[in-house]
Amino acid sequence: MTPQAHTRFHWLARPGAQAPPEPWMPLSDAIYWERPSRAPDRRVLFAPAPDWADDLQRVARAVFAADRYANRQDSFDRWTRHIVLSVPVADPAAWQRALPSVTAMLETITGDRWEVHFRPADGELIRGGPISFPAEHFAHEVALFSGGLESLGWAVQRATVHSPHALLLTMFEERNFGTLQDHVYDAVSSVSQRPLRRLVQSQTTRGPEGARLRLERSTRSRGFLYAATAVHAAAAERVPVVHLPENGQLALNPPLTAARSASCSTRSVHPWTLHHLNRVIAEISRTEAAQDTHFTVRVENPFATLTKGEVCAEARDAGLPQHVLEATLSCGTPPARRAGGPPLAHCGLCFPCIVRRSGLHHAFGEDRTPYAADPWNPSVRPSQLTNWHALQRWLDAECTAQDLAADVPLPPQVRPEHLLEVVTKGREELRALVTWADQRRARRAS
């Protein structure tokens, strides 16, 4: 079996532990590019997390590692894989109860067939943690802070609430864009009316030494890794809700074409994904939660009913200047570094970049973000305009509530007609951008 063909992975609780024979491929935390301040420990948290939260973070790191090591180019259709993963957990019975939701969540976000086995830890796990601080020092809110427009908008709203209790922002390093992320975080810190803390983790993986392994580039499971890490922090400091901010349209991410069904578009904050993530948390925490009926953790999207433009307008009204919003990260495929210059954060042509443009235009009437290319520029090659042309065709077609449930199921409590409202508003923002681009092109032609 070639290294690229591996699809059976055995997560080791710690690097150097006993590895199984072929066909299992051992993976561990050693494959992450960690710095001491970005390792998956609890030194920056004020209390140790419960076992179930440790397990959730371990499972998410194992899933993300397997996602990177199973290359889609080696599958029959160059996308769909069958991934088998074994992970040690403290309570296999609880995870077995949660297995249907684990599988449904992973298959939704990555588009693969997952077969996850939860084995007893049997002394594999290292217990312990930091000395607990008094509860009055704990954070009272936890939110994911990616450096994007939504996470910035939510962070500044919560940071400007007068409170003696800390807001904990969970971040993941973006290679080449650490300075940009720091700049956005500093903008929140400069207006904060409450204690602000930051937990930074690594999402960068490396291949095994001496093996010519092509790591998979799609990384659809990143959202699960992000959410699990935030939940782990919240569980440690007894915070009942974790916020994963994403505008309602991109959370749903309805496919522009039939070829973009399911995981071909990101679904990490889709209502169906969050529904199953919350079911997983409820199942694995059931034993410990039964001892304290007043504590549980739930994941929510506070911007589920807002468009990109409305998120930008709320951030603007909260006091953030336009140049700070334009310094955020949104691109799905950041361009390569230009020779002799700094890296550009945005390609300008992917769908997240287009939605970003429409949101900033809605809030400010312009977007001064430095993009690598503009879809209305006649010098852009037609092969680069796939997203722009697909968007125009999608805007010309009708979008119904049934369309929103046809690609990915919706949770029982979610009303499709309510979701249609945010998508309809988002489509109007995108139409306004297309109209502006057409007028700009016409002026150039004349």
Coordinates of C-alpha atoms in Angstrom, one line a residue:
M1 CA 0.0 0.0 0.0
T2 CA 1.4 3.4 -1.0
P3 CA 1.4 6.2 1.6
Q4 CA -1.2 8.1 -0.4
A5 CA -3.6 5.2 -0.3
H6 CA -4.0 5.1 3.5
T7 CA -7.5 5.3 4.7
R8 CA -7.3 3.5 8.1
F9 CA -6.0 5.6 10.9
H10 CA -5.1 4.8 14.5
W11 CA -4.9 7.9 16.7
L12 CA -2.3 7.6 19.4
A13 CA -3.1 9.3 22.7
R14 CA 0.5 10.6 22.8
P15 CA 3.4 10.6 20.4
G16 CA 5.6 7.5 20.7
A17 CA 2.8 5.2 22.0
Q18 CA 2.5 1.7 20.7
A19 CA 1.3 1.8 17.0
P20 CA -0.7 -1.0 15.3
P21 CA 0.6 -2.8 12.3
E22 CA -0.4 -2.2 8.7
P23 CA -2.9 -1.4 7.2
W24 CA -3.4 1.0 10.1
M25 CA -1.5 4.3 9.9
P26 CA -0.6 5.8 13.3
L27 CA -1.4 9.5 13.8
S28 CA -0.8 11.7 16.9
D29 CA -0.5 15.3 18.0
A30 CA 3.1 15.1 16.7
I31 CA 1.9 15.8 13.2
Y32 CA 0.7 19.3 14.2
W33 CA 3.1 22.2 13.9
E34 CA 2.8 23.4 17.4
R35 CA 4.5 26.1 19.4
P36 CA 4.5 25.9 23.2
S37 CA 1.8 28.6 23.3
R38 CA -0.3 26.8 20.7
A39 CA -0.2 23.2 21.9
P40 CA -3.5 21.4 22.8
D41 CA -2.9 21.7 26.6
R42 CA -4.8 23.6 29.2
R43 CA -2.2 26.0 30.5
V44 CA -4.1 29.0 29.2
L45 CA -7.3 27.8 30.7
F46 CA -8.2 28.5 34.3
A47 CA -9.5 25.0 35.1
P48 CA -9.1 21.5 33.7
A49 CA -11.8 20.4 31.2
P50 CA -14.0 17.4 32.0
D51 CA -13.1 14.1 30.4
W52 CA -15.8 14.3 27.8
A53 CA -14.5 17.7 26.5
D54 CA -10.9 16.3 26.4
D55 CA -12.3 13.4 24.3
L56 CA -14.2 15.8 22.0
Q57 CA -11.0 17.8 21.3
R58 CA -9.0 14.6 20.8
V59 CA -11.6 13.2 18.3
A60 CA -11.6 16.5 16.4
R61 CA -7.9 16.6 16.1
A62 CA -7.8 13.0 15.0
V63 CA -10.6 13.7 12.4
F64 CA -8.7 16.7 11.0
A65 CA -5.5 14.7 10.8
A66 CA -7.1 11.8 9.0
D67 CA -8.8 14.3 6.7
R68 CA -5.4 15.7 5.7
Y69 CA -3.7 12.3 5.3
A70 CA -6.4 10.7 3.1
N71 CA -5.9 12.4 -0.3
R72 CA -9.1 12.7 -2.4
Q73 CA -7.1 12.3 -5.6
D74 CA -6.7 8.6 -4.7
S75 CA -10.4 7.9 -4.4
F76 CA -12.5 6.5 -7.3
D77 CA -14.2 9.9 -8.0
R78 CA -11.3 12.1 -6.8
W79 CA -13.5 13.3 -3.9
T80 CA -15.4 10.7 -1.9
R81 CA -13.2 8.6 0.6
H82 CA -14.0 5.8 3.0
I83 CA -12.1 6.8 6.1
V84 CA -11.7 4.4 9.1
L85 CA -10.5 6.0 12.3
S86 CA -9.8 4.6 15.8
V87 CA -9.6 7.0 18.7
P88 CA -9.1 6.3 22.4
V89 CA -11.7 7.9 24.7
A90 CA -12.5 7.8 28.4
D91 CA -16.1 6.6 28.0
P92 CA -16.6 4.5 24.8
A93 CA -20.2 3.7 25.7
A94 CA -21.1 7.4 25.7
W95 CA -19.4 7.9 22.3
Q96 CA -21.1 4.8 20.9
R97 CA -24.5 6.4 21.8
A98 CA -23.3 9.5 19.9
L99 CA -22.0 7.6 16.9
P100 CA -25.0 8.2 14.6
S101 CA -24.7 12.0 15.1
V102 CA -20.9 11.8 14.8
T103 CA -21.2 10.0 11.5
A104 CA -24.0 12.4 10.2
M105 CA -22.0 15.4 11.1
L106 CA -18.7 14.2 9.5
E107 CA -20.4 13.0 6.3
T108 CA -22.1 16.4 6.0
I109 CA -19.0 18.5 6.4
T110 CA -16.6 16.4 4.4
G111 CA -18.7 14.4 1.9
D112 CA -17.0 11.1 2.8
R113 CA -18.0 7.8 4.4
W114 CA -16.7 7.7 7.9
E115 CA -16.3 4.6 10.1
V116 CA -15.2 5.8 13.6
H117 CA -14.3 3.3 16.3
F118 CA -14.0 4.5 19.9
R119 CA -11.7 2.2 21.9
P120 CA -11.2 2.3 25.7
A121 CA -8.2 4.4 26.7
D122 CA -6.9 1.7 29.1
G123 CA -4.3 4.1 30.7
E124 CA -3.3 5.6 27.4
L125 CA -4.5 9.1 28.3
I126 CA -2.5 11.5 30.4
R127 CA -4.6 13.0 33.2
G128 CA -4.1 16.1 35.1
G129 CA -4.2 19.8 34.3
P130 CA -3.5 23.2 35.7
I131 CA -4.2 24.3 39.2
S132 CA -7.8 25.7 39.1
F133 CA -8.2 29.4 39.5
P134 CA -11.2 30.6 41.6
A135 CA -14.4 30.5 39.6
E136 CA -14.7 34.3 39.7
H137 CA -11.8 34.5 37.3
F138 CA -13.4 32.2 34.8
A139 CA -14.6 33.5 31.4
H140 CA -18.3 34.1 31.1
E141 CA -18.4 33.9 27.3
V142 CA -16.6 31.9 24.7
A143 CA -16.6 32.6 21.0
L144 CA -14.7 31.4 18.0
F145 CA -12.4 34.2 16.6
S146 CA -11.2 33.3 13.1
G147 CA -10.2 36.8 12.0
G148 CA -13.1 37.0 9.6
L149 CA -15.7 39.6 9.4
E150 CA -18.3 37.7 11.3
S151 CA -16.1 36.7 14.2
L152 CA -14.8 40.3 14.4
G153 CA -18.3 41.7 14.4
W154 CA -19.5 39.4 17.1
A155 CA -16.4 39.9 19.3
V156 CA -16.6 43.7 19.2
Q157 CA -20.3 43.5 20.1
R158 CA -19.6 41.4 23.1
A159 CA -16.3 43.1 24.1
T160 CA -18.1 46.5 24.3
V161 CA -20.5 45.1 26.9
H162 CA -19.6 46.5 30.3
S163 CA -18.8 43.5 32.4
P164 CA -16.2 42.4 35.0
H165 CA -16.2 39.0 33.5
A166 CA -13.9 37.9 30.7
L167 CA -14.7 37.2 27.1
L168 CA -12.5 34.2 25.8
L169 CA -11.8 34.2 22.1
T170 CA -10.6 30.9 20.5
M171 CA -8.3 31.4 17.5
F172 CA -6.4 29.1 15.1
E173 CA -3.3 30.4 13.4
E174 CA -3.4 31.1 9.7
R175 CA 0.0 30.5 8.2
N176 CA 1.4 33.7 6.5
F177 CA -1.4 35.8 8.1
G178 CA -0.6 35.8 11.8
T179 CA 0.2 39.6 11.7
L180 CA -3.2 40.3 10.1
Q181 CA -5.0 38.2 12.8
D182 CA -3.1 40.0 15.5
H183 CA -4.2 43.3 14.0
V184 CA -7.8 42.4 14.0
Y185 CA -7.6 41.1 17.6
D186 CA -5.9 44.3 18.7
A187 CA -8.8 46.2 17.2
V188 CA -11.2 44.4 19.5
S189 CA -8.9 44.8 22.5
S190 CA -8.7 48.6 21.9
V191 CA -12.5 49.0 22.3
S192 CA -13.1 46.3 24.9
Q193 CA -15.0 47.3 28.1
R194 CA -14.2 43.9 29.8
P195 CA -11.3 41.5 30.3
L196 CA -10.4 39.9 27.1
R197 CA -8.5 36.6 26.7
R198 CA -7.2 34.7 23.7
L199 CA -6.6 31.0 23.1
V200 CA -4.5 30.3 20.0
Q201 CA -4.2 26.8 18.6
S202 CA -2.5 25.2 15.6
Q203 CA -4.3 23.8 12.6
T204 CA -1.2 23.2 10.5
T205 CA -0.2 19.5 9.9
R206 CA 2.9 18.0 8.4
G207 CA 3.5 14.7 6.6
P208 CA 5.6 11.9 8.0
E209 CA 9.3 12.2 7.8
G210 CA 10.8 10.5 4.8
A211 CA 7.5 9.7 3.1
R212 CA 6.3 11.4 -0.1
L213 CA 2.8 12.1 1.1
R214 CA 0.6 14.6 -0.5
L215 CA -1.6 16.1 2.2
E216 CA -5.2 16.7 1.2
R217 CA -5.9 20.4 0.6
S218 CA -9.7 20.6 1.0
T219 CA -9.7 20.5 4.8
R220 CA -13.5 20.4 5.2
S221 CA -13.2 19.2 8.8
R222 CA -11.5 22.4 10.0
G223 CA -14.8 23.7 11.3
F224 CA -15.3 20.7 13.6
L225 CA -11.7 21.2 15.0
Y226 CA -12.5 24.9 15.6
A227 CA -15.8 24.2 17.3
A228 CA -14.5 21.3 19.5
T229 CA -11.6 23.4 20.8
A230 CA -14.0 26.2 21.7
V231 CA -16.3 23.8 23.4
H232 CA -13.3 22.3 25.3
A233 CA -12.4 25.8 26.6
A234 CA -16.1 26.5 27.6
A235 CA -16.4 23.2 29.4
A236 CA -13.2 23.9 31.4
E237 CA -14.5 27.3 32.6
R238 CA -18.1 26.3 32.9
V239 CA -19.5 28.5 30.1
P240 CA -22.8 27.1 28.9
V241 CA -22.9 28.5 25.3
V242 CA -20.2 28.7 22.6
H243 CA -20.8 31.2 19.8
L244 CA -19.7 30.3 16.2
P245 CA -20.5 33.5 14.3
E246 CA -21.3 33.1 10.5
N247 CA -23.7 35.1 8.4
G248 CA -26.9 33.1 7.7
Q249 CA -26.4 32.8 3.9
L250 CA -22.8 31.3 4.1
A251 CA -23.9 29.1 7.0
L252 CA -26.5 27.6 4.7
N253 CA -24.2 28.0 1.6
P254 CA -26.8 26.9 -0.9
P255 CA -25.1 25.4 -4.0
L256 CA -24.8 27.8 -6.9
T257 CA -24.9 24.8 -9.3
A258 CA -25.9 21.1 -9.0
A259 CA -22.2 20.2 -9.1
R260 CA -21.6 21.9 -5.7
S261 CA -23.8 19.7 -3.6
A262 CA -23.0 18.8 0.0
S263 CA -19.4 19.2 1.0
C264 CA -18.3 20.7 -2.3
S265 CA -19.4 23.9 -0.5
T266 CA -18.4 24.4 3.2
R267 CA -21.1 23.3 5.7
S268 CA -19.2 23.7 9.0
V269 CA -21.9 26.1 10.5
H270 CA -24.9 24.7 8.7
P271 CA -27.9 24.2 11.0
W272 CA -27.7 20.4 10.3
T273 CA -24.1 20.3 11.4
L274 CA -24.7 22.3 14.6
H275 CA -27.7 20.1 15.3
H276 CA -25.6 17.0 15.3
L277 CA -22.7 18.6 17.1
N278 CA -25.0 19.6 19.9
R279 CA -26.4 16.0 20.0
V280 CA -22.9 14.6 20.2
I281 CA -22.1 17.0 23.1
A282 CA -25.4 16.1 24.9
E283 CA -24.7 12.3 24.6
I284 CA -21.0 12.3 25.7
S285 CA -21.6 14.7 28.6
R286 CA -24.7 12.9 29.8
T287 CA -22.9 11.0 32.7
E288 CA -21.2 14.0 34.1
A289 CA -24.0 16.3 33.4
A290 CA -26.3 14.1 35.5
Q291 CA -24.2 15.0 38.5
D292 CA -24.7 18.7 37.8
T293 CA -28.0 19.4 36.1
H294 CA -27.3 23.1 35.8
F295 CA -24.3 22.8 33.4
T296 CA -24.0 21.8 29.8
V297 CA -22.4 23.3 26.7
R298 CA -24.3 24.2 23.5
V299 CA -23.0 25.6 20.2
E300 CA -25.0 28.5 18.6
N301 CA -24.6 30.7 15.6
P302 CA -25.6 34.3 16.7
F303 CA -25.7 35.6 13.1
A304 CA -27.9 32.9 11.6
T305 CA -30.5 35.4 10.6
L306 CA -28.2 38.1 9.2
T307 CA -26.6 38.6 5.8
K308 CA -23.0 39.5 5.2
G309 CA -24.0 43.1 4.7
E310 CA -26.0 43.2 7.9
V311 CA -23.1 41.8 9.8
C312 CA -20.8 44.5 8.3
A313 CA -23.4 47.2 9.2
E314 CA -23.6 46.0 12.8
A315 CA -19.8 46.0 13.2
R316 CA -19.7 49.5 11.7
D317 CA -22.4 50.7 14.1
A318 CA -20.5 49.2 17.0
G319 CA -17.6 51.6 16.2
L320 CA -15.3 49.6 13.9
P321 CA -13.8 51.7 11.1
Q322 CA -14.0 50.5 7.5
H323 CA -10.2 49.8 7.3
V324 CA -10.4 47.3 10.2
L325 CA -13.2 45.4 8.6
E326 CA -11.3 45.3 5.3
A327 CA -8.3 43.8 7.2
T328 CA -10.2 40.6 8.1
L329 CA -9.8 37.2 6.5
S330 CA -12.5 35.7 4.2
C331 CA -10.9 34.0 1.3
G332 CA -11.4 30.3 0.7
T333 CA -8.3 30.0 -1.5
P334 CA -5.8 32.7 -0.5
P335 CA -3.4 33.4 -3.4
A336 CA 0.3 32.5 -3.4
R337 CA 2.8 35.1 -2.1
R338 CA 3.8 37.6 -4.8
A339 CA 7.5 37.8 -5.5
G340 CA 9.0 40.5 -3.4
G341 CA 5.8 41.5 -1.8
P342 CA 3.6 40.6 1.2
P343 CA 1.1 37.8 0.9
L344 CA -2.4 38.7 -0.3
A345 CA -5.1 37.4 1.9
H346 CA -7.9 37.4 -0.8
C347 CA -8.1 35.9 -4.3
G348 CA -11.1 38.1 -5.0
L349 CA -12.7 35.4 -7.2
C350 CA -13.9 32.6 -4.9
F351 CA -17.5 32.6 -3.6
P352 CA -16.5 33.8 0.0
C353 CA -14.6 36.7 -1.5
I354 CA -17.6 37.6 -3.7
V355 CA -20.0 37.5 -0.7
R356 CA -17.5 39.6 1.3
R357 CA -17.4 42.2 -1.5
S358 CA -21.2 42.4 -1.5
G359 CA -21.3 42.8 2.3
L360 CA -18.8 45.6 2.4
H361 CA -20.5 47.3 -0.5
H362 CA -23.8 47.1 1.3
A363 CA -22.4 48.7 4.5
F364 CA -20.0 51.2 3.1
G365 CA -20.8 51.6 -0.6
E366 CA -17.3 50.4 -1.5
D367 CA -14.7 47.8 -0.8
R368 CA -11.1 48.8 -0.7
T369 CA -9.7 45.3 0.2
P370 CA -6.6 44.5 -1.9
Y371 CA -7.7 41.5 -3.9
A372 CA -5.5 39.5 -6.3
A373 CA -8.1 39.9 -9.1
D374 CA -11.5 41.4 -9.8
P375 CA -14.1 39.3 -11.6
W376 CA -15.2 42.3 -13.7
N377 CA -11.6 43.0 -14.9
P378 CA -11.4 42.1 -18.6
S379 CA -7.8 40.8 -18.1
V380 CA -9.0 37.9 -15.9
R381 CA -9.0 34.6 -17.7
P382 CA -12.4 33.0 -18.3
S383 CA -11.3 29.9 -16.5
Q384 CA -11.0 32.0 -13.3
L385 CA -14.6 33.3 -13.5
T386 CA -16.4 30.0 -12.7
N387 CA -17.8 31.3 -9.4
W388 CA -18.8 34.7 -10.9
H389 CA -20.7 33.2 -13.8
A390 CA -22.3 30.5 -11.6
L391 CA -23.4 33.3 -9.2
Q392 CA -25.0 35.2 -12.1
R393 CA -26.9 32.1 -13.2
W394 CA -28.0 31.4 -9.7
L395 CA -29.3 35.0 -9.2
D396 CA -31.3 34.7 -12.4
A397 CA -33.0 31.5 -11.1
E398 CA -35.7 31.2 -8.5
C399 CA -34.7 30.1 -5.0
T400 CA -37.3 28.5 -2.8
A401 CA -37.5 27.0 0.7
Q402 CA -37.5 23.6 -0.8
D403 CA -34.1 24.3 -2.5
L404 CA -32.6 25.0 0.9
A405 CA -33.6 21.6 2.2
A406 CA -32.8 19.6 -0.9
D407 CA -29.0 19.7 -0.6
V408 CA -28.5 19.2 3.1
P409 CA -31.3 18.2 5.6
L410 CA -32.6 20.7 8.1
P411 CA -33.1 20.0 11.8
P412 CA -36.8 19.3 12.8
Q413 CA -37.1 22.6 14.7
V414 CA -35.9 24.7 11.8
R415 CA -38.4 26.4 9.5
P416 CA -37.2 26.5 5.9
E417 CA -39.2 29.7 5.2
H418 CA -37.3 31.5 7.9
L419 CA -34.0 30.5 6.3
L420 CA -35.3 31.7 3.0
E421 CA -35.6 35.2 4.3
V422 CA -31.9 35.6 5.0
V423 CA -31.0 34.0 1.7
T424 CA -33.3 36.3 -0.2
K425 CA -31.8 39.3 1.5
G426 CA -28.3 38.0 0.7
R427 CA -29.3 37.5 -2.9
E428 CA -30.3 41.2 -3.1
E429 CA -26.9 42.2 -1.8
L430 CA -25.2 40.1 -4.4
R431 CA -27.4 41.5 -7.2
A432 CA -26.4 45.0 -6.1
L433 CA -22.8 44.0 -6.4
V434 CA -23.3 42.5 -9.9
T435 CA -25.2 45.6 -11.0
W436 CA -22.3 47.8 -9.7
A437 CA -19.8 45.6 -11.6
D438 CA -21.8 45.8 -14.8
Q439 CA -21.9 49.6 -14.5
R440 CA -18.2 49.8 -13.8
R441 CA -17.5 47.6 -16.9
A442 CA -19.7 49.8 -19.0
R443 CA -17.9 53.0 -17.9
R444 CA -14.6 51.4 -18.8
A445 CA -15.8 50.3 -22.2
S446 CA -17.1 53.8 -23.0

